[in-house]
PDB file of C-alpha atoms in Angstrom:
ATOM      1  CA  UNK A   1      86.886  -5.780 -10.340  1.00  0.00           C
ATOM      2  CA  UNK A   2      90.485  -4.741 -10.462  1.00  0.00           C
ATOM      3  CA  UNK A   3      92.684  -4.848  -7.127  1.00  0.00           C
ATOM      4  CA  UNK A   4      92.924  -1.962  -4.795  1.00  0.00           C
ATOM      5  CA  UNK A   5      96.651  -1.625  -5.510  1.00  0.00           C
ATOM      6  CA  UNK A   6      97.452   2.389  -5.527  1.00  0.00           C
ATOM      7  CA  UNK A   7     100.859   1.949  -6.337  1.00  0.00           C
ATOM      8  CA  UNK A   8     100.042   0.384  -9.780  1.00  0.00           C
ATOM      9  CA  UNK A   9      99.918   2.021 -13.259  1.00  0.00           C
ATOM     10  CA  UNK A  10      96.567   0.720 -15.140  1.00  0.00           C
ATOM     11  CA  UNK A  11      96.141   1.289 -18.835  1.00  0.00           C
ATOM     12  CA  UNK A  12      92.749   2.033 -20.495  1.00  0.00           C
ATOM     13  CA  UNK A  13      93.174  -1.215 -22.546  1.00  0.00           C
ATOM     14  CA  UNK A  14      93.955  -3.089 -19.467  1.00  0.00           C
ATOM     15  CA  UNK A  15      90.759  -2.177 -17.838  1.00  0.00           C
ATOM     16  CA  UNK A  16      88.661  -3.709 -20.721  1.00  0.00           C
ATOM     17  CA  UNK A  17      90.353  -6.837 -20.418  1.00  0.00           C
ATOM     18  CA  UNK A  18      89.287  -7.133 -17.143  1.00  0.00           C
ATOM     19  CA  UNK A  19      85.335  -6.330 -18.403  1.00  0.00           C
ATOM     20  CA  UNK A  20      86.070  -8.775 -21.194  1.00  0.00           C
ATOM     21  CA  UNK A  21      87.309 -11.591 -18.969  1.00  0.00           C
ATOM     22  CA  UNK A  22      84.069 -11.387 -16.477  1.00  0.00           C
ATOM     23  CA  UNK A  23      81.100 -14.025 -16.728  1.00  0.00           C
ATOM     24  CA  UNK A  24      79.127 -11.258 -15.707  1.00  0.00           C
ATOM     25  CA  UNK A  25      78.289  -9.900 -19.510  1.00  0.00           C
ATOM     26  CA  UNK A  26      74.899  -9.077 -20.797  1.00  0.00           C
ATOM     27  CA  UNK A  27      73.526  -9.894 -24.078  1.00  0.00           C
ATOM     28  CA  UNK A  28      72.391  -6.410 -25.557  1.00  0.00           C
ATOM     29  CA  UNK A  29      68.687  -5.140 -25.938  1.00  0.00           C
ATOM     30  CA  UNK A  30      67.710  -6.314 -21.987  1.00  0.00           C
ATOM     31  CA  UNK A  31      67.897  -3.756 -18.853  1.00  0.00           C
ATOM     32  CA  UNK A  32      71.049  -2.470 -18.258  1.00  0.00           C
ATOM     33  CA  UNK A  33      73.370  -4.052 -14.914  1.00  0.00           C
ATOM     34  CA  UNK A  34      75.627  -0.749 -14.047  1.00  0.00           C
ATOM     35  CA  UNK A  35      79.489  -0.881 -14.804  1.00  0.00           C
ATOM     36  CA  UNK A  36      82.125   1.392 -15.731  1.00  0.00           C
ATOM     37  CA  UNK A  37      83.612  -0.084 -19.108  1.00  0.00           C
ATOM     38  CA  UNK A  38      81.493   2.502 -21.239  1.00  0.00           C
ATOM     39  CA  UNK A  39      83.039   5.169 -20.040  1.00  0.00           C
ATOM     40  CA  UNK A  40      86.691   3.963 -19.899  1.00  0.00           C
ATOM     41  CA  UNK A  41      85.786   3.009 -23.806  1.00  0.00           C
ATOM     42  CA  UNK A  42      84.689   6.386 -24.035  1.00  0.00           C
ATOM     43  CA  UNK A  43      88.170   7.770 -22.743  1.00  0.00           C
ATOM     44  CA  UNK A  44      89.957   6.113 -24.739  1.00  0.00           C
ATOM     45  CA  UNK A  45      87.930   7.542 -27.762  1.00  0.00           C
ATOM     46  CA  UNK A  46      88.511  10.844 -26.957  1.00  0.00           C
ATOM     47  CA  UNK A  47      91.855  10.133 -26.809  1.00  0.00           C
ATOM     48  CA  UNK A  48      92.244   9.003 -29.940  1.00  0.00           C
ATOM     49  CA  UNK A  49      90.415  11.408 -31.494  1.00  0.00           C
ATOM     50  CA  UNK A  50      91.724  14.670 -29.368  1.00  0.00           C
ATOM     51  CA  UNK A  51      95.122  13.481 -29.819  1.00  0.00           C
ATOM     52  CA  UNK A  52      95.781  14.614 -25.994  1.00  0.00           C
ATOM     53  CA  UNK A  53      95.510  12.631 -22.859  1.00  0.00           C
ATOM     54  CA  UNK A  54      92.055  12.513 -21.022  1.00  0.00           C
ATOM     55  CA  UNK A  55      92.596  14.169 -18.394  1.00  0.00           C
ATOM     56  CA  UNK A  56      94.110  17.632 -20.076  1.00  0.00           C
ATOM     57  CA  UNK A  57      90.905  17.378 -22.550  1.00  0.00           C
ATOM     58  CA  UNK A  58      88.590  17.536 -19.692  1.00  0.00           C
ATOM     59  CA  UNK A  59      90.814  20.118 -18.450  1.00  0.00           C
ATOM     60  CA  UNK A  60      90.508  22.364 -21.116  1.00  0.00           C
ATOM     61  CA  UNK A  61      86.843  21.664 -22.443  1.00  0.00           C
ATOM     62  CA  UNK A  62      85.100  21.685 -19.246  1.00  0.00           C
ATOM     63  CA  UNK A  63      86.714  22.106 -15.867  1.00  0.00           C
ATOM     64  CA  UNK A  64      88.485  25.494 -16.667  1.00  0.00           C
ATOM     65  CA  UNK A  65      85.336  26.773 -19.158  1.00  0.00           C
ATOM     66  CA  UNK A  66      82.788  26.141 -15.840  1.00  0.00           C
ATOM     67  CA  UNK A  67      85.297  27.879 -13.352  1.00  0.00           C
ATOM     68  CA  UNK A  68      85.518  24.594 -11.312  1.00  0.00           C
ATOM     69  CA  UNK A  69      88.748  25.784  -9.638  1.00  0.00           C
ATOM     70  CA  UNK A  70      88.083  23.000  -6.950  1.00  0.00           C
ATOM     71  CA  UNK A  71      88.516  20.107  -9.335  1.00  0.00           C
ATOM     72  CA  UNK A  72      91.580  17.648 -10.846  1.00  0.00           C
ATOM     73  CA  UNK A  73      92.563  14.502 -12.381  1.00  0.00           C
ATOM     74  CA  UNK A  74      94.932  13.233  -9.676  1.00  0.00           C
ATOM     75  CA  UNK A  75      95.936  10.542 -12.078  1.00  0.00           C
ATOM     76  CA  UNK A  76      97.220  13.032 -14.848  1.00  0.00           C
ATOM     77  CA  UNK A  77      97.488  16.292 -12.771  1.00  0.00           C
ATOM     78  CA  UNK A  78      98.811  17.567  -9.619  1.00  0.00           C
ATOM     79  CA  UNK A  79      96.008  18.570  -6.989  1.00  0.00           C
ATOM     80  CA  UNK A  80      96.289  19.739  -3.484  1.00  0.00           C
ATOM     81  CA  UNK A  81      96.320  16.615  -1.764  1.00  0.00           C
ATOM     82  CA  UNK A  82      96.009  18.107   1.579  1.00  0.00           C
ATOM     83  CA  UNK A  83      92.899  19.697   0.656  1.00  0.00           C
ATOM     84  CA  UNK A  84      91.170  16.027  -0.019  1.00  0.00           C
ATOM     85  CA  UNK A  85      89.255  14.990   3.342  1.00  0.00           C
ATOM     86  CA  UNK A  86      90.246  11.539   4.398  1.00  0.00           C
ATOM     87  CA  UNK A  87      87.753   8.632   3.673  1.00  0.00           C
ATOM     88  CA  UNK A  88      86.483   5.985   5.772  1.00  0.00           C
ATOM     89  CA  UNK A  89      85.326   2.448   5.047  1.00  0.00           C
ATOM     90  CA  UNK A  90      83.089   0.004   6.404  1.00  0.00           C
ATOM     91  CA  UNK A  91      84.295  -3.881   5.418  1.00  0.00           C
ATOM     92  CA  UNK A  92      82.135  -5.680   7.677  1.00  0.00           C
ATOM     93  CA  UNK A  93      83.320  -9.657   8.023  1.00  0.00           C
ATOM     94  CA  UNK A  94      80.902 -11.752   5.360  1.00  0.00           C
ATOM     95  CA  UNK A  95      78.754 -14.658   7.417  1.00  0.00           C
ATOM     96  CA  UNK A  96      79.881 -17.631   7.084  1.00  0.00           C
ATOM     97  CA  UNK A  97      78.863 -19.436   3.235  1.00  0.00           C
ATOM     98  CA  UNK A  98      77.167 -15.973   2.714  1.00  0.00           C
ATOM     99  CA  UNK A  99      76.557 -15.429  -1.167  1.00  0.00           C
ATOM    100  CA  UNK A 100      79.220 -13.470  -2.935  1.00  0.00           C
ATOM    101  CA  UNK A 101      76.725 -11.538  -6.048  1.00  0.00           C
ATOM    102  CA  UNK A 102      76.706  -7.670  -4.750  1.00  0.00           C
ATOM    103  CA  UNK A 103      73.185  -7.716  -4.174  1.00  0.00           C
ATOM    104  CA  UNK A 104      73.647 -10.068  -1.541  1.00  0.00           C
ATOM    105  CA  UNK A 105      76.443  -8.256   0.543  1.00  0.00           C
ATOM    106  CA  UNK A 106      79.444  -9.173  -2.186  1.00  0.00           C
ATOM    107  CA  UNK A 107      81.993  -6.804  -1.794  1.00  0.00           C
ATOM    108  CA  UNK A 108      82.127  -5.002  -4.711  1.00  0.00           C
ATOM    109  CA  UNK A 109      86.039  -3.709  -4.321  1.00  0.00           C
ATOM    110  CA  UNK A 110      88.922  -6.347  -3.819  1.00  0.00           C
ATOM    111  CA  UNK A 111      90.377  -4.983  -0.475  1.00  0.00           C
ATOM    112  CA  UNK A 112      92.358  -8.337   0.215  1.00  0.00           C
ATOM    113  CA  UNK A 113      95.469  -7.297   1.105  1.00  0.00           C
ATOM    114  CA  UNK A 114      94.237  -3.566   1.428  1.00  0.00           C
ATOM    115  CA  UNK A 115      91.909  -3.074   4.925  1.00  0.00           C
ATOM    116  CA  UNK A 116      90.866  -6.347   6.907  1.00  0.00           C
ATOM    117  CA  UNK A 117      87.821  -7.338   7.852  1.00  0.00           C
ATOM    118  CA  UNK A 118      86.114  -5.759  10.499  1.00  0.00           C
ATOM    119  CA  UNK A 119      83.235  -3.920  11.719  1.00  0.00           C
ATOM    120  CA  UNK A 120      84.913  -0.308  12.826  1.00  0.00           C
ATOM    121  CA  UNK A 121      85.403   2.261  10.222  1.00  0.00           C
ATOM    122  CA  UNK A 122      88.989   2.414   8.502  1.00  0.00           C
ATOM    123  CA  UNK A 123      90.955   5.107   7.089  1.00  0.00           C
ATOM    124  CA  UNK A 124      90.779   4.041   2.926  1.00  0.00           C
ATOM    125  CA  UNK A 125      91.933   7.417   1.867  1.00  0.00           C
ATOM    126  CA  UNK A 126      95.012   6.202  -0.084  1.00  0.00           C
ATOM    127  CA  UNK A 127      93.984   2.698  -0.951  1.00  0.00           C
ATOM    128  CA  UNK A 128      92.429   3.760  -4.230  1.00  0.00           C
ATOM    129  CA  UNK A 129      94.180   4.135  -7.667  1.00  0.00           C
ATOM    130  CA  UNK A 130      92.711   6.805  -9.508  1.00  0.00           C
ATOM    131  CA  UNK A 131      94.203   6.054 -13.042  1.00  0.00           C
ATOM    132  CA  UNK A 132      92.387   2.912 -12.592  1.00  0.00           C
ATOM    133  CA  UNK A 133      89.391   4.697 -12.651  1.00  0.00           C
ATOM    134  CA  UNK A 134      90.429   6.733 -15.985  1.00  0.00           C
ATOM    135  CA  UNK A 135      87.301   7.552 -17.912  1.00  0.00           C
ATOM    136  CA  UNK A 136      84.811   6.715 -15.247  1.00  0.00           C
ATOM    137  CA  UNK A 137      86.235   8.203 -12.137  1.00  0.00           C
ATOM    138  CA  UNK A 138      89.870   9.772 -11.861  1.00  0.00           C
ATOM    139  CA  UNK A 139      88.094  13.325 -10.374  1.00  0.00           C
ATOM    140  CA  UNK A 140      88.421  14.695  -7.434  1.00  0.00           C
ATOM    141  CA  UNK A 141      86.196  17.533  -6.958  1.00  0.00           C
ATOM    142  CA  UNK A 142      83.469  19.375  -4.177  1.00  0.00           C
ATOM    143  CA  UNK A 143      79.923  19.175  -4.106  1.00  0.00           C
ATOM    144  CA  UNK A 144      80.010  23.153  -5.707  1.00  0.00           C
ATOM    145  CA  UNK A 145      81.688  21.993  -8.307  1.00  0.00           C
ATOM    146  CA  UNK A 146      79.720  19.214  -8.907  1.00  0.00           C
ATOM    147  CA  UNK A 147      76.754  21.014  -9.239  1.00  0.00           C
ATOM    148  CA  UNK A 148      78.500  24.087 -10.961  1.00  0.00           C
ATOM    149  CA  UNK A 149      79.281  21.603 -13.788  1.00  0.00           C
ATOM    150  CA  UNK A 150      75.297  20.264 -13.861  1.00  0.00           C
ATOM    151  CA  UNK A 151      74.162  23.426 -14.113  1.00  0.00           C
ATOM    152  CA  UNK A 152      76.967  24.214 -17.325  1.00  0.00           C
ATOM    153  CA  UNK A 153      75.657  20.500 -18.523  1.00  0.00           C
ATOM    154  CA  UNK A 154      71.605  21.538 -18.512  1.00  0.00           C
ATOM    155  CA  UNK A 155      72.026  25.252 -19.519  1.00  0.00           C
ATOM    156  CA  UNK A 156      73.847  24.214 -22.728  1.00  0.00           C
ATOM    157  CA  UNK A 157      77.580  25.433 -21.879  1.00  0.00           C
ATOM    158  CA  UNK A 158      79.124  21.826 -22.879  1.00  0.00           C
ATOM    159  CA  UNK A 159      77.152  19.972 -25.231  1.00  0.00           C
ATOM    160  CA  UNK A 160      75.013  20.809 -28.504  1.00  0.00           C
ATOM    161  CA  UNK A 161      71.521  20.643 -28.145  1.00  0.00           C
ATOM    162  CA  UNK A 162      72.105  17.126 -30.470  1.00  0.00           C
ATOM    163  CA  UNK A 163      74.262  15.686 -28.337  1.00  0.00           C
ATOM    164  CA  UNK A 164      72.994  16.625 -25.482  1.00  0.00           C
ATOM    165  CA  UNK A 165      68.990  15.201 -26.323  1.00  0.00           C
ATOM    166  CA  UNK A 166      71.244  12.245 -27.153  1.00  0.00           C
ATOM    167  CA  UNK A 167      72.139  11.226 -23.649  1.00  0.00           C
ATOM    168  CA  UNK A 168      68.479  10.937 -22.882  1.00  0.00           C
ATOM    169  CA  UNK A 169      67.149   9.062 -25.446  1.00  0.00           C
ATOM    170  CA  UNK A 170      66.791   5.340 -25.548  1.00  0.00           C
ATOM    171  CA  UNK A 171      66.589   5.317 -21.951  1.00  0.00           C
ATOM    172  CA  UNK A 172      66.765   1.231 -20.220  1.00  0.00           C
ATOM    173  CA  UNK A 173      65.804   0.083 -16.923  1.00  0.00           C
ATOM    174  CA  UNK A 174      68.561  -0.108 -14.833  1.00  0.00           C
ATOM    175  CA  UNK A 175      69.447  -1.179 -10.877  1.00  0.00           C
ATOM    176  CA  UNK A 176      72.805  -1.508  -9.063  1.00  0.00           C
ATOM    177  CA  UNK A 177      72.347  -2.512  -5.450  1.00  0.00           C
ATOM    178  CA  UNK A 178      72.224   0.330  -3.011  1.00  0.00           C
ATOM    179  CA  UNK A 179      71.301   3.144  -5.138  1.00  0.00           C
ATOM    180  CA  UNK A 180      67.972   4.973  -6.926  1.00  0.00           C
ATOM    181  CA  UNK A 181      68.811   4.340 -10.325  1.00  0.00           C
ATOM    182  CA  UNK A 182      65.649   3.307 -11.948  1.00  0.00           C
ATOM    183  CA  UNK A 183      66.652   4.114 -15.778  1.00  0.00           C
ATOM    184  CA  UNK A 184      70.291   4.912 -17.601  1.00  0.00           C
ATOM    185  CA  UNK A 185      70.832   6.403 -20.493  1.00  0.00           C
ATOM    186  CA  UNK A 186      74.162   7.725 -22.447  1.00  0.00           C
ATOM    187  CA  UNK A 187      75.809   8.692 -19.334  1.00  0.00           C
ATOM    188  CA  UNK A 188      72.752   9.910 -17.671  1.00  0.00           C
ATOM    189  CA  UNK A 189      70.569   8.197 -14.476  1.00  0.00           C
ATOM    190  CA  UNK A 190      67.414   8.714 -13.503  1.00  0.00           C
ATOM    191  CA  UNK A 191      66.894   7.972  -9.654  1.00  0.00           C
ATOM    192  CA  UNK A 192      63.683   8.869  -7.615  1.00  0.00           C
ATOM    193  CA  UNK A 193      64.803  11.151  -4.888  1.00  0.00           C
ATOM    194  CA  UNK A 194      62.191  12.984  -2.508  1.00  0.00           C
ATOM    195  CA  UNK A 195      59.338  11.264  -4.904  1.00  0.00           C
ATOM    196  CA  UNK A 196      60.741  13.141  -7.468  1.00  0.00           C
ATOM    197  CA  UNK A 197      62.483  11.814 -10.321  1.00  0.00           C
ATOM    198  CA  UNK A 198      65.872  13.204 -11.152  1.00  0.00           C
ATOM    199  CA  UNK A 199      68.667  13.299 -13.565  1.00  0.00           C
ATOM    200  CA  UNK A 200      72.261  13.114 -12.788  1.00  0.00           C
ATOM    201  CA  UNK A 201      74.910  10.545 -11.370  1.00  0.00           C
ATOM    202  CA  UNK A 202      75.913   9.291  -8.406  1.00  0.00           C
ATOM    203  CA  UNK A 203      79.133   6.648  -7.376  1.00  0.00           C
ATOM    204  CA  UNK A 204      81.686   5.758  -5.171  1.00  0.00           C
ATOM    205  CA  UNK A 205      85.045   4.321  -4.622  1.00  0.00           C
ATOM    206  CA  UNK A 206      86.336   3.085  -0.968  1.00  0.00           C
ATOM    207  CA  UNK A 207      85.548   5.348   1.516  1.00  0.00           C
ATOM    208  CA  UNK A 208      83.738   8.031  -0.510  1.00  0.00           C
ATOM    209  CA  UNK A 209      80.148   8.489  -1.632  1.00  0.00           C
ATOM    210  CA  UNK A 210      78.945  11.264  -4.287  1.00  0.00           C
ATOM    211  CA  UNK A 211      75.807  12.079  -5.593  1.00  0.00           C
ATOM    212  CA  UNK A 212      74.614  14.916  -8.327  1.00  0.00           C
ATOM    213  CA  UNK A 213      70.798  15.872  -9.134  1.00  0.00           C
ATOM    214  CA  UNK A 214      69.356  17.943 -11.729  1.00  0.00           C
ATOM    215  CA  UNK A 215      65.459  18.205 -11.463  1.00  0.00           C
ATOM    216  CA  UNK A 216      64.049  19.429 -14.851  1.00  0.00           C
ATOM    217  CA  UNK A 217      60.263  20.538 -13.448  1.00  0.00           C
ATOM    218  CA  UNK A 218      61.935  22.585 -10.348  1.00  0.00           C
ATOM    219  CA  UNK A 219      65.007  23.453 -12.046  1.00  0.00           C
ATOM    220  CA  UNK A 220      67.181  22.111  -8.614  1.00  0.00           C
ATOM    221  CA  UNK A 221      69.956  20.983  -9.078  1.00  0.00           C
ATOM    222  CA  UNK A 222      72.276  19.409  -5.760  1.00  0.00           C
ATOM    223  CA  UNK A 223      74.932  17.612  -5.289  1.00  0.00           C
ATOM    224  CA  UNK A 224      76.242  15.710  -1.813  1.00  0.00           C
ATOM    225  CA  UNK A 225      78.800  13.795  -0.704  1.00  0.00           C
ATOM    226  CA  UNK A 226      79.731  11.321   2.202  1.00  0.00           C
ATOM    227  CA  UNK A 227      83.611  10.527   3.299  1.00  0.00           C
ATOM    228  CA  UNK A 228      82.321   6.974   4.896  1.00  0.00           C
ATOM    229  CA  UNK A 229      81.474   4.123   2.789  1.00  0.00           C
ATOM    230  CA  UNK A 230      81.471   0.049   2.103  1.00  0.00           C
ATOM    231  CA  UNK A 231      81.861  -2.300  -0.756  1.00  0.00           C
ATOM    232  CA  UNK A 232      78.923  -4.070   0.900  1.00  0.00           C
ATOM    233  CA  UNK A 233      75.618  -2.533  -0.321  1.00  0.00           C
ATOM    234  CA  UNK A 234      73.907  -4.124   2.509  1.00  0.00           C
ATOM    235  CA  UNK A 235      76.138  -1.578   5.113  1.00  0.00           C
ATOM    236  CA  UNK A 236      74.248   1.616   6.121  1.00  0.00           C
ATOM    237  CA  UNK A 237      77.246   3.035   4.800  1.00  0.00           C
ATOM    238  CA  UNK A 238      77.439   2.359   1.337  1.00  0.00           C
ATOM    239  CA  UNK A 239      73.525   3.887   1.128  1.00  0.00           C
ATOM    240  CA  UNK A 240      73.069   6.099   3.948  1.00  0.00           C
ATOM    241  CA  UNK A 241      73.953   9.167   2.309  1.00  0.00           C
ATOM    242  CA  UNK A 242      70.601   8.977   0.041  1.00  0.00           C
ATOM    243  CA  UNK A 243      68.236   9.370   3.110  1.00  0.00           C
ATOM    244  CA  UNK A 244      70.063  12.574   3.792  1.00  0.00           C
ATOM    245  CA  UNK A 245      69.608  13.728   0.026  1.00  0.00           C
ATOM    246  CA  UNK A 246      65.775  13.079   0.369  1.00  0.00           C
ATOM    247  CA  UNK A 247      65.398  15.105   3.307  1.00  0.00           C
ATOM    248  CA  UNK A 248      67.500  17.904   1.837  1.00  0.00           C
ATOM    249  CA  UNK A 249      65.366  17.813  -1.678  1.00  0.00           C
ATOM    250  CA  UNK A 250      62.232  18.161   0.404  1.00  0.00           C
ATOM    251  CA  UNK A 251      63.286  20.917   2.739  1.00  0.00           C
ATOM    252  CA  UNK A 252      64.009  22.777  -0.329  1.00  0.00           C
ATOM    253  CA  UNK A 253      61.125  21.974  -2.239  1.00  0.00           C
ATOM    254  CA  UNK A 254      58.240  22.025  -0.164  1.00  0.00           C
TER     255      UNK A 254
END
């Protein structure tokens, strides 16, 4: 996990060498344990293939295509930072010999040095460096947007029908603690939301929780976020904000 350290500059290649330094690798063919490295491998692809950094690419093929005026890449673009609601984080103080896996109540950001310990809410708003996040995170964007950009993703506006078939095929279990995925494919979850299954993608980084749904049988698609969170899955605030998406799905639906 790399340190919460805003004022640093992270390359793509250093971010693999973190991956590729953890004990926490999986052989290939079992169910899938959530991280980020595929997609900061899949940045750095692009890049080399575009010619252009990631950021402008996205830029030009899919943020100003959609109309998502409400969207950047802070790490590569300038964004109106006053528009960005603070965030709030929850770093409740680990019991003593508690385990340390994420499942347990790890944390699963390193905020030594960052926030201390304790069980009030803390402002984490600039604690979090977005080119550290590259491919799988450096956005900052509103739930419209969000599910503008589903909708453009499902009706066909940004991928071929190919390529877009491809990111549901060959579909894996998956878990991460504190969430509803149940299976990933390329780039694609399915979590169980208001006993419905759903497509889409959900994440966070300190302080802020997002989540983006695209149910094929209704043809709903929504998309919510929280400014409160926790690197402890075990804190109502790392989770909470998927009760709220269940009641929302079935107000709608039923």
């Amino acid at each position: 996990y790399i340190p919460m350290d805003p004022g640093r500059q992270w390359t793509p290649q250093q971010l693999v060498d973190i991956a590729f330094a953890s004990d926490k690798q999986k052989a290939p063919g079992g169910p899938a344990v959530y991280n980020n490295t595929g997609y900061v491998l899949a940045g750095m692809v692009i890049e080399a293939v575009i010619g252009q950094p990631l950021g402008a690419y996205v830029r030009t093929a899919i943020l100003d295509p959609l109309g998502l005026e409400n969207t950047w890449s802070p790490a590569t673009e300038a964004f109106p930072e006053t528009s960005m609601v603070r965030g709030y984080y929850h770093r409740p103080p680990p019991a003593p010999n508690a385990p340390t896996d994420i499942a347990s109540g790890g944390e699963m950001w390193r905020m030594d040095g960052v926030l201390p310990y304790s069980d009030e809410l803390q402002d984490s708003s600039d604690s979090f460096p977005f080119g550290a996040a590259y491919g799988c995170g450096d956005m900052v964007s509103t739930p419209s947007d969000m599910v503008g950009f589903m909708r453009g993703l499902f009706c066909g506006k940004l991928l071929y029908q190919p390529f877009f078939a491809e990111m549901f095929e060959h579909r894996v279990p998956a878990s991460f603690p504190g969430t509803r995925m149940r299976e990933t494919g390329a780039g694609m979850f399915q979590s169980t939301y208001g006993d419905r299954a759903f497509d889409g993608h959900q994440g966070s980084i300190p302080g802020y929780v997002a989540v983006m749904l695209h149910d094929p049988e209704s043809d709903l698609t929504i998309a919510m976020t929280s400014n409160v969170g926790s690197g402890n899955r075990l804190s109502f605030q790392a989770s909470g904000l998927h009760p709220v998406v269940d009641q929302a799905i079935r107000i709608i639906l039923d």
